[in-house]
Structure formats: C-alpha cells, structure tokens
Short mmCIF file of N, CA and C and ligand atoms in Angstrom, two decimals:
data_model
loop_
_atom_site.label_atom_id
_atom_site.label_comp_id
_atom_site.label_asym_id
_atom_site.label_seq_id
_atom_site.Cartn_x
_atom_site.Cartn_y
_atom_site.Cartn_z
N MET A 1 136.60 164.90 -25.25
CA MET A 1 137.74 165.55 -24.60
C MET A 1 137.72 165.30 -23.10
N ALA A 2 138.82 164.80 -22.61
CA ALA A 2 138.92 164.55 -21.18
C ALA A 2 139.59 165.73 -20.49
N HIS A 3 139.02 166.08 -19.38
CA HIS A 3 139.60 167.17 -18.61
C HIS A 3 140.38 166.60 -17.42
N GLY A 4 141.68 166.64 -17.50
CA GLY A 4 142.50 166.10 -16.42
C GLY A 4 142.84 167.17 -15.42
N ALA A 5 143.25 166.69 -14.25
CA ALA A 5 143.68 167.62 -13.20
C ALA A 5 145.15 167.95 -13.42
N HIS A 6 145.37 169.07 -14.03
CA HIS A 6 146.75 169.44 -14.33
C HIS A 6 147.36 170.25 -13.20
N GLY A 7 148.65 170.10 -13.04
CA GLY A 7 149.38 170.93 -12.09
C GLY A 7 149.10 170.61 -10.65
N SER A 8 148.88 169.34 -10.33
CA SER A 8 148.68 168.98 -8.94
C SER A 8 149.94 169.24 -8.11
N PRO A 9 149.80 169.91 -7.00
CA PRO A 9 150.98 170.19 -6.15
C PRO A 9 151.38 168.98 -5.31
N LEU A 10 150.60 167.93 -5.38
CA LEU A 10 150.87 166.78 -4.52
C LEU A 10 151.51 165.62 -5.28
N LEU A 11 152.07 165.94 -6.42
CA LEU A 11 152.72 164.88 -7.16
C LEU A 11 153.91 164.34 -6.37
N PRO A 12 154.06 163.04 -6.35
CA PRO A 12 155.21 162.47 -5.64
C PRO A 12 156.50 162.81 -6.39
N PRO A 13 157.60 162.77 -5.66
CA PRO A 13 158.88 163.05 -6.31
C PRO A 13 159.19 161.99 -7.36
N ARG A 14 160.01 162.35 -8.30
CA ARG A 14 160.35 161.42 -9.37
C ARG A 14 161.80 160.97 -9.20
N PRO A 15 161.98 159.86 -8.51
CA PRO A 15 163.34 159.38 -8.30
C PRO A 15 163.91 158.75 -9.57
N ASP A 16 165.22 158.63 -9.57
CA ASP A 16 165.89 157.98 -10.68
C ASP A 16 166.05 156.50 -10.34
N PRO A 17 165.33 155.63 -11.02
CA PRO A 17 165.36 154.20 -10.67
C PRO A 17 166.73 153.57 -10.88
N VAL A 18 167.51 154.16 -11.74
CA VAL A 18 168.86 153.61 -11.97
C VAL A 18 169.72 153.80 -10.73
N LEU A 19 169.59 154.97 -10.10
CA LEU A 19 170.36 155.23 -8.89
C LEU A 19 169.85 154.38 -7.73
N ALA A 20 168.58 154.08 -7.73
CA ALA A 20 167.95 153.40 -6.61
C ALA A 20 168.09 151.88 -6.68
N ARG A 21 168.54 151.40 -7.79
CA ARG A 21 168.47 149.97 -8.05
C ARG A 21 169.13 149.12 -6.96
N ASP A 22 170.29 149.55 -6.52
CA ASP A 22 171.03 148.75 -5.53
C ASP A 22 170.95 149.34 -4.13
N CYS A 23 169.98 150.20 -3.89
CA CYS A 23 169.91 150.88 -2.60
C CYS A 23 169.16 150.03 -1.57
N ASP A 24 169.76 149.91 -0.39
CA ASP A 24 169.13 149.13 0.67
C ASP A 24 168.09 149.94 1.44
N GLN A 25 168.22 151.26 1.38
CA GLN A 25 167.35 152.11 2.19
C GLN A 25 165.95 152.23 1.60
N CYS A 26 165.87 152.32 0.30
CA CYS A 26 164.56 152.46 -0.34
C CYS A 26 164.17 151.20 -1.11
N LEU A 27 165.04 150.20 -1.05
CA LEU A 27 164.77 148.91 -1.69
C LEU A 27 164.50 149.06 -3.18
N GLY A 28 165.17 150.01 -3.77
CA GLY A 28 165.08 150.17 -5.20
C GLY A 28 163.97 151.09 -5.67
N TRP A 29 163.21 151.64 -4.73
CA TRP A 29 162.10 152.53 -5.13
C TRP A 29 162.59 153.93 -5.45
N GLY A 30 163.64 154.33 -4.78
CA GLY A 30 164.13 155.68 -5.01
C GLY A 30 163.43 156.72 -4.18
N SER A 31 162.40 156.30 -3.46
CA SER A 31 161.71 157.23 -2.57
C SER A 31 161.37 156.52 -1.27
N VAL A 32 161.24 157.31 -0.23
CA VAL A 32 160.90 156.75 1.07
C VAL A 32 159.68 157.50 1.62
N VAL A 33 158.97 156.87 2.54
CA VAL A 33 157.81 157.52 3.15
C VAL A 33 158.18 157.98 4.55
N THR A 34 157.95 159.24 4.81
CA THR A 34 158.29 159.79 6.12
C THR A 34 157.23 159.41 7.15
N ARG A 35 157.48 159.76 8.39
CA ARG A 35 156.49 159.47 9.45
C ARG A 35 155.18 160.17 9.18
N ASP A 36 155.25 161.28 8.46
CA ASP A 36 154.04 162.05 8.17
C ASP A 36 153.28 161.50 6.97
N GLY A 37 153.85 160.46 6.38
CA GLY A 37 153.18 159.87 5.24
C GLY A 37 153.52 160.54 3.92
N HIS A 38 154.52 161.41 3.95
CA HIS A 38 154.93 162.07 2.72
C HIS A 38 155.98 161.24 2.00
N HIS A 39 155.90 161.29 0.69
CA HIS A 39 156.94 160.64 -0.09
C HIS A 39 158.09 161.61 -0.30
N GLU A 40 159.27 161.12 -0.02
CA GLU A 40 160.46 161.93 -0.25
C GLU A 40 161.47 161.13 -1.03
N LEU A 41 162.28 161.83 -1.79
CA LEU A 41 163.36 161.15 -2.48
C LEU A 41 164.29 160.50 -1.46
N CYS A 42 164.74 159.32 -1.75
CA CYS A 42 165.62 158.61 -0.84
C CYS A 42 166.92 159.39 -0.65
N PRO A 43 167.23 159.74 0.59
CA PRO A 43 168.43 160.54 0.84
C PRO A 43 169.71 159.75 0.59
N ALA A 44 169.59 158.44 0.53
CA ALA A 44 170.79 157.61 0.39
C ALA A 44 171.25 157.49 -1.06
N CYS A 45 170.32 157.57 -2.00
CA CYS A 45 170.72 157.30 -3.38
C CYS A 45 170.28 158.37 -4.37
N GLN A 46 169.37 159.26 -3.97
CA GLN A 46 168.89 160.27 -4.89
C GLN A 46 169.56 161.62 -4.61
N PRO A 47 169.79 162.39 -5.62
CA PRO A 47 170.47 163.68 -5.43
C PRO A 47 169.67 164.63 -4.55
N GLY A 48 168.37 164.51 -4.52
CA GLY A 48 167.58 165.35 -3.64
C GLY A 48 167.05 166.59 -4.32
N PRO A 49 166.06 167.25 -3.66
CA PRO A 49 165.39 168.41 -4.26
C PRO A 49 166.30 169.61 -4.42
N THR A 50 167.42 169.62 -3.71
CA THR A 50 168.33 170.75 -3.86
C THR A 50 169.10 170.67 -5.16
N GLY A 51 169.11 169.47 -5.74
CA GLY A 51 169.74 169.32 -7.04
C GLY A 51 171.22 169.61 -7.03
N ARG A 52 171.92 169.02 -6.09
CA ARG A 52 173.36 169.25 -6.03
C ARG A 52 174.01 168.71 -7.31
N GLN A 53 174.83 169.52 -7.90
CA GLN A 53 175.47 169.13 -9.13
C GLN A 53 176.78 168.40 -8.86
N PRO A 54 177.13 167.45 -9.71
CA PRO A 54 178.43 166.79 -9.57
C PRO A 54 179.56 167.81 -9.64
N GLY A 55 180.47 167.73 -8.71
CA GLY A 55 181.58 168.65 -8.70
C GLY A 55 181.30 169.92 -7.92
N ASP A 56 180.09 170.03 -7.35
CA ASP A 56 179.79 171.18 -6.54
C ASP A 56 180.58 171.10 -5.23
N PRO A 57 181.43 172.06 -4.94
CA PRO A 57 182.30 171.98 -3.77
C PRO A 57 181.56 172.18 -2.45
N ARG A 58 180.34 172.68 -2.52
CA ARG A 58 179.60 172.90 -1.28
C ARG A 58 179.13 171.60 -0.68
N PRO A 59 179.07 171.48 0.63
CA PRO A 59 178.62 170.25 1.31
C PRO A 59 177.13 170.02 1.11
ZN1 LIG B 1 167.61 154.77 -2.03
#
C-alpha cells in the first residue's frame, strides 16, 4: 500500500487546454507564472478562479 500526499494545498490550477490552444499569452498552456513564481490560470483564455458563468451579467 502506497501512502500518497493527499490534499496538497499547492496544487497548480487546472486550466482547460481546449480554451488555451490558440492563446498567445500562455502559448497553449492555459496557465501563466507570476513574478512570485506562482502558477495562475491564464487571464486571457481561462475563466478564472471566480468561475464566471456564461451569461452572467456582472463584469
Ligand atoms: Zn491563455
């Protein structure tokens, strides 16, 4: 039985590669690295951690 490290809080975001495919900002990765070295979802092609829904009237 292998004991894995479950529930790591440092998991990188999971971008949607389909959305990122033609993106120039993340070059298809769907995520970008900030100056602090953190991985963030690409703001240009990914919906983002706020999870804005299609048709949401809010900006
Ligand atoms: Zn992108």
